[in-house]
Amino acid sequence: MISILFVLTLLASAPENVTEFDLDNGIHVISRTVTGGEVEGLSFFLVGGSRVLDEANQGIEAFALEAAMAGSDTYPDERWREIMDVTLASWNASYNYDYSRYHLKCLSEDLPLLLDGFADCLLEPELDPQVVERVQNSQLVALQSELNDPDNRIWLVANRGFMGAGHPYLLRPDGIPSTLSSFEVEDVREWLSGRIKSGNILITHAGPTPPEQLAELLEVSFGRIPEGGDVIPEVPEFGIDRDTIITENDETLSAYCVVKFKAPPSGDSDLPAYNTACLVVDELLWQVLRTDNALTYAVSGGSTSNYQRNWGYMYISTAEPALSATLMAEVFGTVASGNADQSLVTGVANNYRTIKGINAQSMDTQCWMLGSGFLSAGDWRAPYLLQESLEEMTVYEISRALSDWALDAGWGIIADSTVVDFNEFEPWSLKGE
Amino acid sequence: MLYTLILMLSMNFPVVESELPNGLDVIIGEDHSSPIVTVCIVVNTGGTCESPESNGLAHFYEHMFFKGNVALPDQTAYNSRMRELGMIRNGTTGREVVRYYLTVSSDLFDEGLEFMYDAITGPLFDPEEIVNERSVIMNEYERKTNHPFWNLWRMQEEVLSIEKWRSSSIGVPEVIMAADQEIMLMFQEKYYTPDNSALIITGDVDAETIMPAVTELFSQWEYGGRSDYFSLGLNISIEKDTIVNVGGPEGMGMIRIVFVGPSMANQQNWTYAADVWGQYMGRMTGEFHNDLVANGPFLDVYASYYSQRFEPSITFGGTIDPELIDQGLEMMHEEILNMFREGYFTESGIEMASEQLRRERLFREESSRDMATETFPFWWVEGGGLEYYNNYPDSLAAVTAGDISLYLDRWVKDKPTAVFIITPEGEWVE
């Protein structure tokens, strides 16, 4: 029996027409009904991420899901490709530290067929060796390309000092070349049979299909997934206990610099103020580093809010990394010491209001917001309600949150040592010392 | 004279188009699904309007757009105003189009509209700001050089362009570092005029209600009549078969075989068959994909026509293990020849391709903000107005196998090609 719980939206910022229900096997579903269009979005979340990986199998889940989605026993490769041709459905996968997300975008009329195929691929994947090899090679090419670009690599360089040896978030959800190239068909099959269990899964939906109809469709497709699930370990705190810097030499015209610092975990009451503080840092970085000093084209600050363990960051690409890092630490200090203007805080709230409106136009983003809110804070409303807390935020609150949490700084710099003097680099303190 | 034309009633939201007496096209799409409104200005300009001496300055102009202006000269006050409005904004410079857009809550529409008006009509081009921005853009340039396909882009400019500076929007360092107020004003006078631009508004607005305010404000923008955009010549030419091996990222091999395609400026009749053909070739159950990917050495393949006024191209390409490049190139050539075989293009396949294009349009219409910032600007420039886009579904539906054969005979058969091979050991590296 499917029991549907209709949620009454009492707070103005949370969207209306959101329904939560469980399939018979226990899979939780959150659906936002959006009428007026024909586009459906449906996200399949597989909870675990880096926490269920180890050194030798990092990347296996990303690889397994991509390989599985190439066809199933009922929908073999060519039949499945034909369905893709006829429906023009698209799939968008992302793999992060806490979960994998596989997202389907299609027209309403195709949803029944695609959901059936989607679940079938997960439960009875065809795993034709030739197709699996092609998926593997495609992923390797994408990974190599990403790692070749210092703009992507800099984040990993910063992680090495910040996260501390042995932290699960050092394991790459999309793998590393050596692990990715070692996986075989049997590894995929074994991984899927262990992980595709109802207790590991959350489904979110946004689109015109009403919840009663969606529930029926999901029961006959994803309702076939066996019960059970993994015990997913808690994420330990990041290991950083002093300011650190990791450098990497690369013949690049622009240097890249990232610093990471601790943030409140999901569900912590300091998180909204901390997130706001980092967005104010972002505004000031643009003003100081780009507008006033012309040191960069790309500079930003921010924080994560949807992981079990979160972090704040500042990023820049520049020809002058040492000077830039000094100014970044000063900007951080301005906000942490309570010297930022209240209008910056108000501006963050205003921007967020607009972004929320932009997000409402995308079924994909709606699915992501519903799912990430539920998985990180236990309530899908969390990202929507953030606006209300932002509107009342003060400079004092954000400075307190930032200075309480962001203590030690993990810096990473990629630069050309023939152009930039690496002796100028030091782990710039964010503690205002 | 003011006229209004109802457009695209089949879309998710109604769109109206008007033209103000000063020549400005005004396109308004009403989408009440979310309480935001997006305002976009699109201008017929870009890298293609540059000379060797101004290579990169169309893009430089874009950087100066969201700077102080006559209404808000102080940059700090300008930034503060953007925060007050909760404005999300950006600008992009392409080869053939420049666009600026902002999104605000719909209750701040009037303020957002005025902000855009001041930005487009009253830039200051403060000399001190220009000097600062040179370094900012140089960092953007340096970042681009790290891109895995930087060498490919550069080589494509060398091989395909008649005037290579018209292909490169980012430009060259010596011109970027010499940019000054005078040349910014020259760009403004020539291209930033209402008769060379369109104002696109989509979101939670009522067209009839906002039109008087839009008309009153933007009618003050002075007619120019000085743009040479529509008289610029084609900037792609492949006189003889050419093959170049370009350096690329580790572990990746790529093949691109390029032909000159029909121009959106004056050969639009060919473009419908071109698009249906590209979609036909992209089918995952089609021969092209089956032979080269499902049963061949490629990881992925594509065949497409790029709708452009000045550099239209037809490209066959794919990703492949660098060790298999020679085999892949031979197979790709065989597939191109294969297209001329009797019966290669079936009516059912063409029907599917047309249906795919219809669906693609529905997917694009999911977000009216994306329509304002991407779809409408692109087609307004390339089609020379929105009529092309408006009539597009009917034109596609009329394409037959015979039309595709004629298109291939005219643009591909026995035509010279430029072949780009991208391998980690590629010989050409900038």
XYZ file of C-alpha atoms in Angstrom, chain B residues 8-400:
393
model
C 5.053 31.600 -31.059
C 1.714 30.797 -29.498
C 2.754 27.161 -29.305
C 5.374 27.926 -26.668
C 4.948 27.445 -22.947
C 4.464 31.166 -22.588
C 3.253 33.883 -24.971
C 5.805 36.134 -26.649
C 5.243 39.460 -28.362
C 7.673 41.392 -30.497
C 7.611 45.104 -31.239
C 9.872 47.615 -32.878
C 10.372 51.076 -31.453
C 10.705 54.088 -33.761
C 14.472 54.176 -33.136
C 14.772 50.647 -34.536
C 15.071 48.734 -31.264
C 13.455 45.307 -31.350
C 11.572 44.592 -28.122
C 10.743 40.970 -27.343
C 8.653 40.193 -24.269
C 7.828 36.719 -22.970
C 5.307 36.329 -20.163
C 6.142 33.502 -17.796
C 4.437 33.643 -14.417
C 5.916 30.406 -13.070
C 8.414 32.236 -10.860
C 8.471 35.820 -9.473
C 11.528 36.968 -11.393
C 12.168 38.914 -14.562
C 15.169 38.810 -16.879
C 16.230 41.737 -19.030
C 18.709 41.101 -21.834
C 20.250 43.406 -24.397
C 21.651 41.659 -27.444
C 23.858 43.503 -29.915
C 24.917 42.596 -33.434
C 28.629 42.726 -32.795
C 31.466 40.582 -31.454
C 34.892 39.433 -32.476
C 33.848 39.362 -36.113
C 33.660 43.183 -36.134
C 37.299 43.588 -35.145
C 40.444 44.492 -37.065
C 44.011 43.383 -36.234
C 44.339 46.614 -34.245
C 41.175 46.024 -32.249
C 41.394 42.246 -31.788
C 39.875 41.531 -28.384
C 38.217 44.888 -27.822
C 34.612 43.815 -28.409
C 35.214 41.590 -25.408
C 36.965 44.434 -23.562
C 33.838 46.541 -24.097
C 31.784 43.833 -22.431
C 34.005 44.094 -19.356
C 33.351 47.839 -19.205
C 29.594 47.407 -19.484
C 28.836 46.742 -15.812
C 31.000 49.658 -14.664
C 30.112 53.169 -13.601
C 27.892 55.150 -15.967
C 26.357 58.596 -16.275
C 23.579 57.735 -13.832
C 25.829 55.935 -11.337
C 29.395 57.155 -11.900
C 30.912 55.857 -8.682
C 31.844 52.169 -8.909
C 31.212 51.514 -5.227
C 27.741 53.065 -5.488
C 27.174 51.076 -8.677
C 28.025 47.784 -6.948
C 25.902 48.793 -3.995
C 22.912 49.407 -6.286
C 23.290 45.922 -7.754
C 23.185 44.467 -4.245
C 20.113 46.533 -3.360
C 18.331 45.072 -6.348
C 19.527 41.531 -5.665
C 20.676 41.525 -9.247
C 22.181 38.469 -10.893
C 23.885 39.681 -14.049
C 26.429 38.753 -16.680
C 27.613 39.489 -20.189
C 29.171 37.375 -22.917
C 31.059 38.148 -26.097
C 31.014 35.666 -28.924
C 32.292 35.848 -32.454
C 28.953 37.035 -33.792
C 26.921 38.185 -30.814
C 27.293 40.151 -27.595
C 24.671 39.994 -24.861
C 24.178 41.509 -21.434
C 21.569 40.332 -19.028
C 20.286 40.787 -15.521
C 17.655 39.052 -13.418
C 15.776 40.649 -10.529
C 12.613 39.960 -8.582
C 9.639 40.945 -10.684
C 8.604 43.622 -8.167
C 11.890 45.352 -9.050
C 11.342 45.225 -12.797
C 11.236 49.017 -13.271
C 14.493 49.451 -11.396
C 16.159 46.623 -13.317
C 15.014 48.048 -16.637
C 16.369 51.464 -15.759
C 19.654 49.932 -14.630
C 20.024 48.219 -18.003
C 19.092 51.393 -19.866
C 21.748 53.403 -18.038
C 24.349 50.719 -18.684
C 23.709 50.507 -22.416
C 23.315 54.232 -23.100
C 25.654 55.956 -20.650
C 28.914 54.093 -20.056
C 31.735 56.325 -18.806
C 34.725 54.235 -19.871
C 36.695 55.796 -17.053
C 40.377 55.716 -18.169
C 41.519 54.516 -14.768
C 38.991 51.675 -14.856
C 40.174 50.749 -18.349
C 43.777 50.462 -17.170
C 42.638 48.250 -14.279
C 40.556 46.089 -16.574
C 43.509 45.379 -18.875
C 45.077 43.257 -16.121
C 41.767 41.550 -15.369
C 41.348 40.543 -19.004
C 44.956 39.431 -19.272
C 44.267 37.008 -16.438
C 41.234 35.755 -18.338
C 43.454 35.290 -21.397
C 46.091 33.417 -19.372
C 43.460 31.116 -17.916
C 42.233 30.254 -21.386
C 45.700 29.143 -22.414
C 45.382 26.317 -19.860
C 42.256 24.973 -21.481
C 42.734 21.488 -22.985
C 41.568 22.775 -26.381
C 43.464 26.063 -26.484
C 45.816 24.777 -29.201
C 42.878 23.485 -31.231
C 41.062 26.825 -31.056
C 44.171 28.692 -32.121
C 44.856 26.317 -35.007
C 41.244 26.500 -36.191
C 41.573 30.282 -36.401
C 44.743 29.862 -38.480
C 43.347 27.286 -40.863
C 39.681 28.194 -41.282
C 39.495 31.976 -41.034
C 40.041 34.397 -43.844
C 40.852 37.073 -41.261
C 41.898 35.208 -38.136
C 41.446 38.155 -35.782
C 37.699 38.046 -36.485
C 37.580 34.519 -35.028
C 39.197 35.237 -31.702
C 36.978 36.997 -29.194
C 39.543 36.990 -26.404
C 42.022 38.769 -28.697
C 45.757 39.217 -28.332
C 47.751 40.553 -25.350
C 49.288 43.570 -27.111
C 45.877 44.927 -28.128
C 44.299 44.171 -24.741
C 47.088 46.040 -22.973
C 46.679 49.056 -25.265
C 42.898 49.426 -24.925
C 41.761 52.972 -24.232
C 38.661 55.124 -23.926
C 38.792 56.291 -27.537
C 38.354 52.854 -29.037
C 35.593 51.999 -26.549
C 33.694 55.092 -27.688
C 34.234 54.062 -31.299
C 32.670 50.653 -30.624
C 29.801 52.300 -28.804
C 29.079 54.770 -31.582
C 29.201 52.148 -34.299
C 27.459 49.146 -32.785
C 25.750 50.067 -29.512
C 22.718 51.681 -31.080
C 19.054 50.659 -30.856
C 18.765 49.823 -34.539
C 21.572 47.264 -34.059
C 20.182 45.744 -30.843
C 17.252 43.943 -29.282
C 15.793 44.245 -25.814
C 14.516 40.919 -24.517
C 12.386 40.660 -21.392
C 11.026 37.411 -20.028
C 9.454 36.467 -16.739
C 6.706 37.470 -14.401
C 5.521 40.546 -16.304
C 2.517 41.507 -18.359
C 3.587 42.710 -21.808
C 0.740 45.144 -22.219
C 1.362 46.694 -18.811
C 5.113 47.177 -19.135
C 5.237 48.222 -22.794
C 4.513 51.929 -22.151
C 7.386 52.199 -19.658
C 9.717 50.250 -21.938
C 8.792 52.467 -24.881
C 9.182 55.690 -22.948
C 12.592 54.766 -21.581
C 14.212 53.079 -24.545
C 12.854 55.497 -27.154
C 15.356 57.971 -25.708
C 18.208 55.799 -26.990
C 19.407 57.584 -30.057
C 19.168 55.939 -33.463
C 22.585 55.197 -34.926
C 22.501 53.759 -38.421
C 26.272 53.332 -38.433
C 26.691 49.579 -37.951
C 28.430 47.694 -40.742
C 27.547 44.326 -39.208
C 25.308 43.140 -42.028
C 27.793 44.103 -44.717
C 30.678 42.109 -43.247
C 31.917 39.291 -45.433
C 32.144 35.573 -44.866
C 35.144 34.655 -42.705
C 35.633 30.972 -43.427
C 37.378 29.423 -46.377
C 38.833 26.003 -47.098
C 40.537 26.146 -50.468
C 42.265 22.768 -50.368
C 42.398 19.648 -48.226
C 44.393 20.407 -45.114
C 45.387 18.223 -42.193
C 47.002 19.383 -38.983
C 48.041 17.519 -35.842
C 47.466 19.631 -32.755
C 48.703 19.036 -29.223
C 45.983 18.075 -26.749
C 45.547 16.679 -23.269
C 47.121 13.461 -22.094
C 45.154 10.302 -22.872
C 42.801 11.925 -25.359
C 42.560 11.642 -29.122
C 40.104 13.628 -31.202
C 39.268 14.003 -34.850
C 37.455 16.949 -36.430
C 36.739 17.095 -40.154
C 35.430 20.512 -41.153
C 33.634 21.728 -44.284
C 32.349 25.215 -45.053
C 28.592 25.374 -44.421
C 25.728 27.604 -45.586
C 25.658 31.097 -44.109
C 22.760 32.282 -41.982
C 23.238 35.655 -43.646
C 22.109 34.755 -47.132
C 21.794 30.974 -47.487
C 19.119 30.220 -44.916
C 17.202 27.947 -47.249
C 19.925 25.328 -46.851
C 19.984 25.488 -43.065
C 16.789 23.528 -42.339
C 18.058 20.479 -44.202
C 21.395 21.032 -42.465
C 19.825 20.872 -39.011
C 17.651 17.843 -39.772
C 20.711 16.140 -41.249
C 22.769 16.859 -38.098
C 20.023 15.475 -35.890
C 19.671 12.426 -38.150
C 23.372 11.711 -37.859
C 23.267 12.136 -34.090
C 20.723 9.382 -33.535
C 22.202 6.736 -31.270
C 20.663 4.007 -33.407
C 21.776 5.537 -36.697
C 24.417 4.045 -38.979
C 26.911 6.761 -38.142
C 26.819 5.958 -34.419
C 26.508 2.207 -34.901
C 29.475 1.921 -37.246
C 31.805 4.259 -35.408
C 30.849 3.852 -31.746
C 28.693 0.796 -31.073
C 30.770 -1.371 -33.420
C 33.786 0.860 -33.913
C 36.703 2.437 -32.094
C 35.210 5.825 -31.188
C 34.029 6.745 -27.681
C 31.576 9.245 -29.116
C 30.877 10.904 -32.474
C 28.932 13.834 -33.824
C 28.073 15.421 -37.141
C 26.662 18.898 -37.031
C 26.029 22.154 -38.786
C 26.860 25.329 -36.861
C 24.396 28.107 -37.669
C 26.568 31.165 -38.181
C 26.453 34.214 -40.407
C 30.187 34.609 -40.959
C 31.820 31.290 -40.065
C 29.230 28.585 -40.773
C 30.713 25.117 -40.671
C 29.828 21.464 -41.016
C 31.813 19.206 -38.721
C 32.246 15.465 -38.319
C 34.084 14.584 -35.147
C 34.677 12.172 -32.347
C 36.799 11.139 -29.388
C 39.069 8.129 -29.728
C 42.083 6.443 -28.177
C 45.092 8.380 -29.544
C 46.634 5.054 -30.616
C 43.687 4.466 -32.959
C 43.665 7.836 -34.678
C 44.684 6.544 -38.132
C 42.055 3.828 -38.103
C 39.456 6.267 -36.831
C 40.220 8.827 -39.498
C 39.879 6.251 -42.234
C 36.580 5.011 -40.824
C 35.224 8.529 -40.442
C 36.023 9.252 -44.107
C 34.268 6.029 -45.102
C 31.189 7.077 -43.164
C 31.131 10.428 -44.913
C 31.180 8.667 -48.262
C 28.574 6.246 -46.992
C 26.083 9.109 -46.642
C 25.886 9.377 -50.428
C 24.698 5.803 -50.769
C 21.130 5.362 -52.069
C 18.720 4.803 -49.185
C 21.059 6.050 -46.432
C 18.492 8.642 -45.406
C 15.146 7.032 -44.636
C 11.854 8.872 -44.246
C 11.291 7.308 -40.814
C 14.722 8.470 -39.669
C 14.049 11.975 -40.942
C 10.713 11.994 -39.168
C 12.475 11.013 -35.951
C 15.100 13.731 -36.405
C 12.394 16.365 -36.913
C 10.539 15.130 -33.853
C 13.773 15.284 -31.848
C 14.239 18.909 -32.879
C 10.675 19.659 -31.777
C 11.349 18.074 -28.407
C 14.648 19.868 -28.058
C 12.750 23.108 -28.406
C 10.339 22.096 -25.648
C 13.250 21.298 -23.353
C 14.833 24.666 -24.081
C 11.602 26.418 -23.186
C 11.682 24.997 -19.656
C 13.322 28.177 -18.375
C 12.169 31.557 -19.660
C 15.368 33.047 -18.230
C 17.428 30.780 -20.473
C 15.221 31.795 -23.371
C 15.995 35.465 -22.687
C 19.712 34.973 -22.246
C 20.518 32.230 -24.743
C 17.919 31.038 -27.225
C 16.342 34.355 -28.264
C 19.650 36.269 -28.505
C 21.273 33.552 -30.582
C 18.440 33.236 -33.083
C 17.717 36.963 -33.183
C 21.294 37.591 -34.329
C 21.837 34.559 -36.535
C 18.380 34.669 -38.090
C 18.397 38.429 -38.482
C 15.260 38.677 -36.296
C 13.007 36.119 -34.665
C 11.058 35.185 -37.772
C 13.521 32.415 -38.572
C 13.074 30.890 -35.119
C 9.328 31.371 -35.267
C 8.990 29.517 -38.560
C 11.633 26.949 -37.707
C 9.334 24.003 -36.768
C 7.309 24.275 -39.972
C 10.443 24.595 -42.066
C 11.978 21.517 -40.445
C 8.815 19.493 -40.922
C 9.026 20.128 -44.651
C 12.533 18.686 -45.052
C 12.719 15.486 -47.120
